[in-house]
Coordinates of C-alpha atoms and ligand atoms in Angstrom, one line a residue:
M1 CA -126.8 68.8 -210.6
P2 CA -127.4 69.7 -214.4
H3 CA -129.8 72.4 -215.0
K4 CA -132.6 70.3 -216.7
F5 CA -133.2 68.6 -213.6
S6 CA -133.8 71.7 -211.5
T7 CA -137.6 71.4 -211.5
L8 CA -137.5 67.8 -210.4
A9 CA -135.1 68.7 -207.8
L10 CA -137.3 71.3 -206.3
A11 CA -140.1 68.8 -206.4
I12 CA -137.9 66.3 -204.4
S13 CA -136.7 68.9 -201.8
C14 CA -140.4 69.9 -201.2
T15 CA -141.2 66.4 -200.6
L16 CA -138.2 66.0 -198.2
I17 CA -139.4 69.0 -196.2
S18 CA -142.4 66.9 -195.0
V19 CA -140.4 63.9 -194.2
P20 CA -139.3 63.8 -190.5
T21 CA -135.6 63.6 -189.7
D22 CA -134.2 60.1 -189.7
V23 CA -135.1 58.4 -186.5
F24 CA -133.2 55.3 -185.4
S25 CA -133.4 53.4 -182.2
A26 CA -130.9 51.7 -179.9
T27 CA -130.9 50.2 -176.4
V28 CA -128.4 50.9 -173.5
S29 CA -127.2 47.6 -171.9
S30 CA -127.3 47.2 -168.1
T31 CA -124.3 45.2 -168.1
V32 CA -121.1 47.5 -168.1
A33 CA -117.9 47.0 -170.1
Q34 CA -114.6 48.8 -169.2
T35 CA -114.1 51.3 -166.4
F36 CA -112.5 54.4 -167.6
L37 CA -109.2 55.6 -166.1
G38 CA -108.2 58.8 -167.9
I39 CA -108.6 61.2 -170.6
G40 CA -105.7 63.6 -171.4
G41 CA -102.6 64.5 -173.4
S42 CA -99.0 65.6 -173.2
G43 CA -97.1 68.4 -171.9
A44 CA -94.6 68.5 -174.7
W45 CA -93.3 70.6 -176.4
W46 CA -95.4 73.7 -175.8
P47 CA -94.3 74.3 -172.1
H48 CA -91.1 75.7 -173.4
D49 CA -92.9 78.5 -175.1
L50 CA -96.0 78.9 -173.0
F51 CA -93.9 79.3 -169.9
N52 CA -92.6 82.7 -171.5
F53 CA -96.4 84.0 -171.8
P54 CA -97.7 86.5 -169.3
D55 CA -98.8 84.8 -166.2
S56 CA -102.6 85.6 -166.8
V57 CA -102.4 83.6 -170.1
R58 CA -100.5 80.7 -168.3
Q59 CA -103.5 80.6 -165.8
N60 CA -106.0 80.8 -168.5
L61 CA -104.2 77.9 -170.3
S62 CA -104.2 75.8 -167.1
T63 CA -107.8 76.5 -166.6
L64 CA -108.6 75.6 -170.3
L65 CA -106.7 72.3 -170.0
F66 CA -107.1 71.1 -166.3
S67 CA -110.5 72.3 -165.1
D68 CA -113.9 71.2 -166.0
A69 CA -114.6 74.9 -167.2
G70 CA -112.2 73.8 -169.9
L71 CA -111.3 70.2 -171.0
G72 CA -111.3 68.8 -167.6
I73 CA -108.6 66.3 -168.6
S74 CA -107.9 63.5 -166.0
S75 CA -104.4 62.6 -167.4
Y76 CA -101.4 64.7 -167.9
R77 CA -98.2 63.5 -169.4
Y78 CA -95.2 65.3 -168.2
N79 CA -92.1 65.0 -170.4
L80 CA -89.0 64.4 -168.2
G81 CA -86.2 65.9 -170.4
G82 CA -83.1 64.2 -171.5
G83 CA -81.3 67.5 -171.9
G84 CA -81.8 67.9 -175.6
V85 CA -78.2 67.2 -176.4
G86 CA -78.1 67.0 -180.3
V87 CA -81.4 68.5 -180.9
S88 CA -81.4 71.5 -183.1
N89 CA -84.9 72.7 -182.2
P90 CA -84.7 74.3 -178.7
V91 CA -88.5 73.9 -178.2
R92 CA -88.1 70.1 -178.4
A93 CA -84.9 70.0 -176.2
P94 CA -86.0 70.0 -172.5
Q95 CA -83.4 70.3 -169.8
T96 CA -82.8 67.4 -167.5
P97 CA -82.3 67.6 -163.8
Y98 CA -79.5 65.0 -164.3
V99 CA -76.0 66.3 -163.5
S100 CA -74.2 63.2 -162.7
A101 CA -75.0 59.9 -160.9
G102 CA -77.0 60.9 -157.8
V103 CA -76.5 64.6 -158.4
Y104 CA -79.7 66.6 -159.5
N105 CA -80.7 70.2 -160.4
F106 CA -84.2 70.3 -159.8
S107 CA -84.3 73.9 -161.1
A108 CA -83.8 72.6 -164.5
D109 CA -86.5 72.7 -167.1
P110 CA -88.4 75.4 -165.2
Q111 CA -90.9 75.3 -168.3
G112 CA -91.9 71.7 -168.0
T113 CA -91.9 71.7 -164.2
F114 CA -94.2 74.8 -164.1
F115 CA -97.0 73.1 -166.0
L116 CA -96.5 69.7 -164.0
Q117 CA -97.0 71.9 -161.0
Q118 CA -100.1 73.5 -162.5
A119 CA -101.7 70.1 -163.4
S120 CA -101.2 69.0 -159.8
N121 CA -102.5 72.2 -158.4
F122 CA -105.7 71.7 -160.5
G123 CA -106.0 68.2 -159.2
V124 CA -105.4 66.3 -162.4
P125 CA -105.8 62.9 -160.9
G126 CA -103.4 60.9 -163.2
I127 CA -100.0 62.2 -163.9
T128 CA -97.5 60.2 -166.0
M129 CA -93.9 61.1 -166.4
F130 CA -92.8 60.1 -169.8
I131 CA -89.2 60.1 -171.2
N132 CA -88.1 60.3 -174.9
S133 CA -84.3 59.6 -174.0
A134 CA -82.1 58.9 -171.0
P135 CA -79.8 61.7 -170.1
A136 CA -76.9 62.0 -172.7
P137 CA -74.3 60.4 -170.5
L138 CA -76.2 57.3 -170.2
T139 CA -76.9 56.6 -173.9
S140 CA -74.8 54.8 -176.5
N141 CA -73.8 57.8 -178.4
K142 CA -73.9 60.3 -175.4
F143 CA -76.7 62.4 -177.2
S144 CA -80.4 62.6 -176.3
C145 CA -81.1 61.5 -179.8
G146 CA -79.7 59.2 -182.4
G147 CA -78.4 56.6 -180.1
Q148 CA -79.6 53.6 -178.2
F149 CA -80.4 52.4 -174.6
V150 CA -77.4 50.6 -173.0
N151 CA -78.3 47.6 -171.0
A152 CA -75.5 48.0 -168.7
N153 CA -76.8 51.5 -167.8
G154 CA -80.2 50.2 -167.0
P155 CA -79.8 50.4 -163.2
A156 CA -78.4 54.0 -163.4
Y157 CA -81.2 55.0 -165.6
A158 CA -83.8 53.6 -163.3
T159 CA -82.1 55.1 -160.2
Y160 CA -82.3 58.6 -162.0
I161 CA -86.0 58.1 -163.0
V162 CA -87.1 57.0 -159.6
D163 CA -85.1 59.7 -157.9
V164 CA -86.9 62.3 -160.0
A165 CA -90.3 60.8 -159.4
E166 CA -89.7 60.6 -155.6
H167 CA -88.4 64.2 -155.7
W168 CA -91.9 65.5 -157.1
R169 CA -94.0 63.2 -155.0
E170 CA -92.3 64.5 -151.9
A171 CA -93.0 68.0 -153.3
G172 CA -96.9 66.9 -153.4
I173 CA -97.0 66.1 -157.1
N174 CA -98.6 62.5 -157.3
I175 CA -96.6 61.1 -160.3
S176 CA -98.5 57.8 -160.6
Y177 CA -97.2 56.3 -163.9
I178 CA -93.7 56.3 -165.4
S179 CA -93.0 55.6 -169.2
A180 CA -89.3 55.2 -169.6
M181 CA -89.1 54.6 -173.4
N182 CA -91.6 56.8 -175.4
E183 CA -91.4 55.5 -179.0
P184 CA -88.5 53.0 -178.5
D185 CA -88.8 51.9 -182.0
N186 CA -87.2 55.3 -183.2
S187 CA -84.1 57.1 -182.2
F188 CA -85.3 60.3 -184.1
G189 CA -82.3 61.5 -186.3
T190 CA -78.8 62.3 -186.3
P191 CA -77.1 64.6 -183.9
P192 CA -76.6 67.6 -183.9
T193 CA -79.7 68.0 -186.0
C194 CA -82.3 65.8 -184.6
G195 CA -85.8 67.0 -184.7
Q196 CA -86.6 65.8 -181.1
E197 CA -85.3 63.7 -178.3
G198 CA -85.3 59.8 -178.8
M199 CA -83.6 56.7 -177.8
L200 CA -83.8 53.3 -179.7
V201 CA -84.6 50.5 -177.3
E202 CA -84.5 47.2 -179.4
P203 CA -87.3 44.9 -178.6
N204 CA -84.9 42.5 -176.8
Q205 CA -83.7 45.3 -174.6
R206 CA -87.2 46.3 -173.5
S207 CA -87.4 43.7 -170.8
V208 CA -84.2 44.7 -169.4
L209 CA -85.3 48.3 -169.0
V210 CA -88.7 47.4 -167.6
S211 CA -87.3 45.0 -165.0
D212 CA -84.6 47.5 -164.0
L213 CA -87.2 50.2 -163.4
W214 CA -89.5 47.8 -161.6
N215 CA -86.5 46.6 -159.3
E216 CA -85.7 50.2 -158.4
L217 CA -89.5 51.1 -157.7
N218 CA -89.8 47.8 -155.6
S219 CA -86.6 48.5 -153.5
R220 CA -88.1 51.8 -152.5
G221 CA -91.5 50.3 -151.8
L222 CA -93.0 52.1 -154.7
S223 CA -94.0 49.4 -157.1
N224 CA -97.7 49.5 -155.9
T225 CA -97.7 53.4 -156.0
I226 CA -96.1 54.1 -159.5
G227 CA -97.2 52.0 -162.5
I228 CA -95.0 51.3 -165.3
L229 CA -96.3 52.1 -168.7
A230 CA -94.7 50.4 -171.7
D231 CA -93.8 50.4 -174.4
E232 CA -95.5 53.2 -176.3
T233 CA -94.5 52.0 -179.7
S234 CA -95.4 54.4 -182.4
A235 CA -97.9 52.1 -184.4
M236 CA -100.1 49.2 -183.4
G237 CA -99.5 47.8 -186.8
K238 CA -97.0 48.9 -189.3
F239 CA -96.6 52.7 -189.7
Y240 CA -96.6 53.9 -193.4
L241 CA -95.9 57.6 -194.0
N242 CA -97.1 57.1 -197.4
L243 CA -100.8 57.6 -197.2
L244 CA -101.8 55.8 -200.3
D245 CA -99.7 52.7 -199.2
F246 CA -101.5 52.7 -195.9
I247 CA -104.9 53.0 -197.4
H248 CA -104.3 50.2 -199.8
T249 CA -102.8 47.7 -197.2
R250 CA -103.7 48.6 -193.8
P251 CA -101.0 46.3 -192.5
L252 CA -100.2 44.9 -189.2
G253 CA -96.8 44.9 -187.6
T254 CA -94.7 46.8 -185.1
A255 CA -96.3 46.5 -181.7
I256 CA -98.0 43.4 -182.0
T257 CA -95.1 41.6 -183.7
E258 CA -92.6 42.9 -181.1
Y259 CA -94.7 42.3 -177.9
P260 CA -93.8 38.4 -178.0
V261 CA -90.1 39.5 -177.7
W262 CA -90.3 41.4 -174.4
L263 CA -93.6 41.4 -172.9
P264 CA -94.1 37.9 -171.6
E265 CA -91.0 38.2 -169.5
V266 CA -92.0 41.4 -167.7
V267 CA -95.8 41.3 -168.1
D268 CA -96.4 41.3 -164.2
M269 CA -94.2 44.5 -163.8
V270 CA -96.1 46.5 -166.4
A271 CA -99.4 48.4 -165.1
H272 CA -100.8 49.0 -168.6
I273 CA -99.6 48.4 -172.0
A274 CA -99.4 51.7 -173.7
H275 CA -99.4 52.2 -177.5
H276 CA -99.6 55.0 -179.9
A277 CA -101.8 54.7 -183.0
Y278 CA -99.8 56.5 -185.7
D279 CA -100.8 53.8 -188.2
F280 CA -104.5 54.8 -187.9
P281 CA -105.6 51.2 -187.9
S282 CA -109.0 50.2 -189.4
D283 CA -111.5 48.9 -186.9
A284 CA -110.5 45.4 -187.9
S285 CA -106.8 46.0 -187.3
Y286 CA -107.6 47.6 -184.0
L287 CA -109.5 44.5 -182.9
T288 CA -106.6 42.3 -184.1
Y289 CA -104.2 44.3 -182.0
I290 CA -106.7 44.0 -178.8
N291 CA -107.0 40.2 -179.3
S292 CA -103.2 39.7 -179.9
V293 CA -102.7 41.5 -176.5
K294 CA -105.3 39.4 -174.9
S295 CA -103.4 36.2 -176.0
I296 CA -100.1 37.5 -175.0
A297 CA -100.8 39.2 -171.8
P298 CA -104.2 38.0 -170.4
G299 CA -106.0 40.4 -168.1
K300 CA -103.8 43.4 -169.0
S301 CA -105.5 46.6 -170.3
T302 CA -104.1 48.5 -173.1
W303 CA -104.0 52.4 -173.2
M304 CA -103.9 54.7 -176.2
S305 CA -101.4 57.1 -175.1
E306 CA -100.5 59.2 -178.1
I307 CA -101.9 60.2 -181.5
C308 CA -102.3 63.4 -183.6
C309 CA -101.7 64.8 -187.1
S310 CA -104.5 63.4 -189.3
V311 CA -106.5 65.3 -191.8
G312 CA -109.6 63.6 -193.0
T313 CA -113.4 63.7 -192.4
P314 CA -116.1 62.4 -190.0
T315 CA -117.1 59.6 -192.4
D316 CA -113.5 58.2 -192.2
T317 CA -112.1 59.5 -195.6
G318 CA -108.5 60.8 -195.8
I319 CA -107.4 59.5 -192.3
G320 CA -103.6 59.0 -191.9
F321 CA -100.5 60.8 -190.6
A322 CA -100.0 63.9 -192.6
E323 CA -99.1 67.4 -192.7
G324 CA -102.1 69.9 -192.8
F325 CA -104.0 72.1 -190.4
D326 CA -107.6 71.6 -190.2
P327 CA -109.4 73.5 -187.3
T328 CA -112.9 72.8 -188.6
I329 CA -115.7 70.7 -187.2
N330 CA -115.1 68.2 -190.0
N331 CA -111.6 67.2 -188.7
A332 CA -112.5 67.7 -185.1
L333 CA -115.3 64.9 -185.6
M334 CA -112.9 62.6 -187.6
W335 CA -110.7 62.8 -184.3
A336 CA -113.9 62.1 -182.2
G337 CA -114.3 59.0 -184.4
L338 CA -110.9 57.9 -183.3
V339 CA -111.6 58.3 -179.7
F340 CA -114.8 56.2 -180.2
Q341 CA -112.8 53.6 -181.9
S342 CA -110.4 53.2 -179.0
F343 CA -113.2 53.1 -176.5
I344 CA -115.9 51.2 -178.3
I345 CA -114.1 49.0 -180.8
G346 CA -110.9 48.6 -178.6
G347 CA -112.8 48.6 -175.3
E348 CA -110.0 50.7 -174.0
A349 CA -110.0 52.5 -170.6
H350 CA -107.7 55.5 -171.3
Y351 CA -107.0 58.0 -174.0
D352 CA -104.3 60.6 -174.4
F353 CA -103.9 63.1 -177.4
W354 CA -100.4 64.1 -178.3
T355 CA -99.6 67.7 -177.6
M356 CA -102.9 69.5 -176.8
V357 CA -101.2 73.0 -177.4
S358 CA -99.4 73.6 -180.6
N359 CA -97.8 76.4 -182.8
G360 CA -98.4 74.5 -185.9
L361 CA -101.0 76.9 -187.4
G362 CA -99.3 77.0 -190.8
C363 CA -100.3 80.7 -191.0
E364 CA -99.9 84.1 -189.5
P365 CA -102.9 84.9 -187.1
L366 CA -101.8 88.6 -186.8
T367 CA -102.0 89.4 -190.5
D368 CA -104.5 86.8 -191.5
P369 CA -107.8 87.0 -189.5
T370 CA -109.1 83.6 -190.7
C371 CA -105.8 81.9 -190.0
A372 CA -106.9 79.9 -186.9
T373 CA -110.2 79.0 -188.4
T374 CA -109.4 77.9 -192.0
A375 CA -107.8 74.8 -193.1
N376 CA -104.2 75.1 -194.8
S377 CA -101.7 72.5 -196.0
E378 CA -98.7 74.1 -194.1
G379 CA -99.6 73.5 -190.5
W380 CA -100.2 70.4 -188.5
T381 CA -103.4 69.2 -186.7
D382 CA -101.7 68.3 -183.4
G383 CA -103.3 70.7 -180.9
M384 CA -106.6 71.8 -179.4
I385 CA -105.4 75.1 -178.5
Y386 CA -102.9 77.0 -180.8
Y387 CA -100.3 79.9 -180.2
D388 CA -98.6 82.3 -182.6
P389 CA -95.0 80.7 -183.5
D390 CA -93.7 84.2 -183.6
Y391 CA -95.0 85.3 -180.2
A392 CA -91.4 86.1 -179.0
T393 CA -90.9 88.7 -181.8
N394 CA -94.5 90.1 -182.3
G395 CA -95.7 89.9 -178.7
N396 CA -98.9 88.0 -179.7
F397 CA -99.9 86.0 -176.6
E398 CA -103.2 85.1 -177.8
L399 CA -104.5 81.4 -177.4
Y400 CA -106.4 80.1 -180.4
I401 CA -109.1 77.5 -179.5
V402 CA -110.0 75.2 -182.5
K403 CA -113.1 72.9 -182.7
H404 CA -110.8 69.9 -181.4
F405 CA -111.0 71.6 -177.9
W406 CA -114.8 71.7 -177.7
V407 CA -115.1 68.0 -179.0
Y408 CA -112.6 66.8 -176.6
K409 CA -114.2 68.7 -173.8
H410 CA -117.2 66.4 -174.2
F411 CA -114.9 63.4 -173.3
G412 CA -112.8 65.4 -170.7
N413 CA -115.8 66.6 -168.9
F414 CA -117.9 63.3 -168.9
V415 CA -115.6 60.3 -169.4
K416 CA -114.2 60.7 -165.8
P417 CA -112.0 58.1 -164.1
G418 CA -114.3 55.5 -162.5
T419 CA -117.2 56.0 -165.0
Q420 CA -118.0 52.9 -167.0
R421 CA -119.2 52.3 -170.4
N422 CA -122.6 50.7 -171.3
P423 CA -122.6 49.2 -174.5
V424 CA -125.4 50.2 -177.0
T425 CA -127.2 47.6 -179.3
G426 CA -130.0 47.8 -181.8
S427 CA -130.6 48.9 -185.3
G428 CA -129.4 52.5 -184.4
A429 CA -126.4 51.4 -182.5
N430 CA -123.3 52.5 -184.1
D431 CA -119.7 53.0 -183.2
V432 CA -120.1 56.6 -182.6
T433 CA -122.4 56.6 -179.6
L434 CA -120.8 56.2 -176.3
V435 CA -122.8 55.8 -173.1
V436 CA -120.8 56.2 -169.8
S437 CA -122.5 55.9 -166.4
N438 CA -121.7 56.6 -162.7
S439 CA -123.8 55.6 -159.8
T440 CA -126.2 58.8 -160.4
T441 CA -125.8 59.6 -164.1
Y442 CA -125.9 58.4 -167.7
S443 CA -123.8 60.7 -170.0
V444 CA -124.6 59.9 -173.8
I445 CA -121.9 61.3 -176.1
A446 CA -123.4 60.8 -179.7
M447 CA -121.8 61.9 -182.9
N448 CA -123.7 62.6 -186.2
P449 CA -121.1 62.5 -188.8
N450 CA -123.7 63.0 -191.6
T451 CA -124.7 66.3 -193.1
T452 CA -128.5 65.7 -192.2
A453 CA -130.0 65.9 -188.8
S454 CA -131.2 62.8 -187.2
T455 CA -132.7 61.4 -184.0
L456 CA -131.7 58.8 -181.7
S457 CA -134.5 56.9 -179.9
L458 CA -132.7 55.5 -176.8
T459 CA -134.0 52.9 -174.4
F460 CA -132.3 52.7 -171.0
P461 CA -132.4 49.7 -168.6
Q462 CA -134.3 51.7 -166.1
S463 CA -136.4 54.8 -165.9
V464 CA -134.3 57.8 -166.2
C465 CA -134.8 61.6 -166.3
A466 CA -133.3 63.9 -168.9
K467 CA -131.2 66.8 -167.3
T468 CA -129.5 68.9 -169.9
A469 CA -127.5 68.5 -173.0
F470 CA -124.4 70.1 -174.8
L471 CA -123.7 70.6 -178.5
T472 CA -120.6 71.2 -180.6
S473 CA -121.2 71.7 -184.3
A474 CA -119.9 74.0 -187.0
T475 CA -121.7 77.0 -185.2
E476 CA -121.9 75.8 -181.6
N477 CA -119.1 75.3 -179.0
F478 CA -120.3 73.0 -176.3
A479 CA -123.5 75.0 -176.1
T480 CA -126.2 74.1 -173.6
I481 CA -129.2 72.7 -175.6
A482 CA -132.6 71.4 -174.6
A483 CA -132.6 68.1 -172.6
A484 CA -133.7 64.9 -174.4
T485 CA -137.6 64.6 -174.4
G486 CA -139.4 61.4 -173.3
K487 CA -140.3 59.5 -170.3
G488 CA -139.8 56.4 -168.3
S489 CA -136.8 54.5 -170.0
T490 CA -137.2 55.7 -173.7
W491 CA -135.9 59.1 -174.8
S492 CA -135.5 61.1 -178.1
L493 CA -132.1 62.7 -178.5
P494 CA -131.9 65.1 -181.5
L495 CA -128.5 64.9 -183.3
S496 CA -127.8 68.1 -185.5
A497 CA -126.0 67.6 -188.7
T498 CA -122.2 67.3 -188.3
S499 CA -122.1 67.5 -184.6
L500 CA -121.2 65.9 -181.3
S501 CA -123.8 66.1 -178.5
T502 CA -123.7 64.9 -174.9
Y503 CA -127.3 64.2 -173.3
I504 CA -127.3 63.9 -169.4
F505 CA -129.8 61.7 -167.5
D506 CA -130.3 61.1 -164.0
R507 CA -130.6 57.5 -163.1
S508 CA -134.1 57.8 -161.7
A509 CA -137.6 58.7 -162.8
C510 CA -138.5 62.4 -163.2
Ligands
NAG601 C1 -79.9 74.5 -162.5 O1 -80.7 74.9 -163.8 C2 -81.1 76.1 -163.9 C3 -82.0 76.3 -165.0 O2 -81.5 75.9 -166.2 C4 -79.9 77.1 -164.0 O3 -80.3 78.4 -164.1 C5 -79.0 76.8 -162.9 O4 -77.9 77.5 -163.1 C6 -78.6 75.4 -162.7 N1 -77.8 75.1 -161.4 C7 -76.8 74.6 -161.4 C8 -76.1 74.5 -160.1 O5 -76.2 74.1 -162.4
NAG602 C1 -101.5 62.7 -153.5 O1 -101.9 61.4 -153.1 C2 -102.2 61.5 -151.6 C3 -102.1 60.0 -151.1 O2 -103.1 59.3 -151.9 C4 -103.4 62.3 -151.3 O3 -103.6 62.5 -149.9 C5 -103.1 63.7 -151.9 O4 -104.3 64.5 -151.8 C6 -102.7 63.6 -153.5 N1 -102.3 64.9 -153.9 C7 -102.8 65.5 -155.1 C8 -102.4 66.8 -155.3 O5 -103.7 64.9 -155.7
NAG603 C1 -108.7 82.5 -172.2 O1 -108.4 82.3 -173.6 C2 -109.6 82.2 -174.3 C3 -109.0 81.8 -175.8 O2 -108.2 82.8 -176.2 C4 -110.3 83.5 -174.4 O3 -111.6 83.2 -175.2 C5 -110.8 83.7 -172.8 O4 -111.5 84.9 -173.0 C6 -109.5 83.7 -172.0 N1 -110.0 83.8 -170.6 C7 -109.4 84.7 -169.8 C8 -110.1 84.7 -168.3 O5 -108.4 85.5 -170.1
NAG604 C1 -121.6 61.3 -162.1 O1 -121.5 62.0 -163.2 C2 -122.0 63.4 -163.3 C3 -122.0 63.8 -164.7 O2 -120.6 64.0 -165.1 C4 -121.4 64.2 -162.2 O3 -122.1 65.6 -162.2 C5 -121.7 63.6 -160.8 O4 -120.9 64.3 -159.9 C6 -121.1 62.1 -160.9 N1 -121.4 61.4 -159.6 C7 -120.5 60.9 -158.9 C8 -121.1 60.2 -157.7 O5 -119.4 60.7 -159.3
NAG605 C1 -125.4 58.5 -190.8 O1 -125.6 57.9 -192.1 C2 -125.4 56.6 -192.2 C3 -125.6 56.0 -193.5 O2 -126.9 56.5 -194.2 C4 -126.5 55.9 -191.2 O3 -126.2 54.4 -191.3 C5 -126.3 56.4 -189.9 O4 -127.2 55.9 -189.0 C6 -126.2 57.9 -189.8 N1 -125.9 58.3 -188.6 C7 -126.5 59.4 -187.9 C8 -126.0 59.6 -186.5 O5 -127.5 60.0 -188.4

């Protein structure tokens, strides 16, 4: 503000001090919307590195991911490797147990299977086995990237997948979902220098792959025990890498234009329609996707199963797939906004972040003490917990927790499988207030994306009693704060500037 206005500014700010914080009102519906099924993320590709860390750190990491003392995720996506043939980055080249038809080495990929076992030991209820590529001998080019699914090898691929799933189930690890074509729209490069595993599955091949897998599960009596997730296309609409194109056009394309090609034929064989959201759709595009699925596959639920890597702010500016590491509350709340979008706008029941643990700091934590807490343009915002990419040479086994961890903990701790969403209406209702309930409790997860504090006056469909609350902001990390105040069915929930809060209520009068 120019100098000559400073007296006026002072007068205005004195006036503002006497004005109460913004109060807005909303009402919780007694009619529930969706029942939640899971919150989680993927075990790729960090297990390769974290397996090498001291066991105390591996145990700490497992606690941070899998227990309610940490994120308390209810979904873990184990990446069944394709052998990494043709992938030049060893971290992204998980071994496969496949030796030859019917011959397996279940000691392969000790890194991935260690954290799979940890997730199971900690009681994560929903374990998915997802696959980027068939083992090299079964693909069109005999590599684990750059090639394509071969229809004639569908039965052999299905036998392999179900053999592996049965092996782990017999070992006590309840794999309950299989995704056999993660991002089938991309073969991820040219061997021997692919950046990761990948196998193109053309839209007209996808029903072949799904039905071969379903037939194999069915022949072993497993089709009601293990659900098929498909097809994990990268984008709900069209995926533009160029951020400006994306902002200007917000197009629709990939998933919903391809579903008509394969989905109707196998819709009864698919448990949930899983999609990624790397196109970062607007609310309107998200709804177009949801409604399109409703018309193609009535009664089927969609799962948001992978997303990461957007910079941007909680007021929805700058969102889109891009390089850049931003560990601050601003970007963590931007991402919380995406979770709200899937749950409230999309009405979806399941949400997985991509990699959870990442080495994409873009800076050197040993030489730069602010590395893990300061945004930079060299890293990637693809994790909640980070580690030093140079750990093997410098012996730095520290885990760096960023704000995204504390923000996701609100969802992981309270949006448990079986809880339900109670829609919120009224003038203060917005797309960043999520009310979830079970038989005893309402949990209100509310974001304030603004830089000024406000208060939500919330009316429940019954008398409730405020119990406790938790706050994540620039200065707080899931800190316990005062419970809401009020009585009967109407309560005040203070929302700090730029924060995410969870207020807990018993479903009975105090
Ligand atoms: C199985 O895989 C493990 C891990 O890579 C390896 O050490 C072992 O030699 C393999 N066993 C066989 C029989 O190939
Ligand atoms: C796996 O599922 C079986 C049958 O539902 C159950 O008894 C067992 O406790 C589950 N194991 C784990 C580790 O969740
Ligand atoms: C686990 O790691 C976090 C993050 O580095 C650290 O704050 C915490 O003290 C560790 N806990 C244990 C038990 O080592
Ligand atoms: C309901 O949710 C609360 C808060 O997450 C939890 O403490 C409680 O155990 C849940 N109750 C049931 C019956 O699941
Ligand atoms: C944030 O600001 C917008 C625009 O003024 C307002 O509509 C919204 O209610 C505010 N949200 C909160 C949680 O304070």
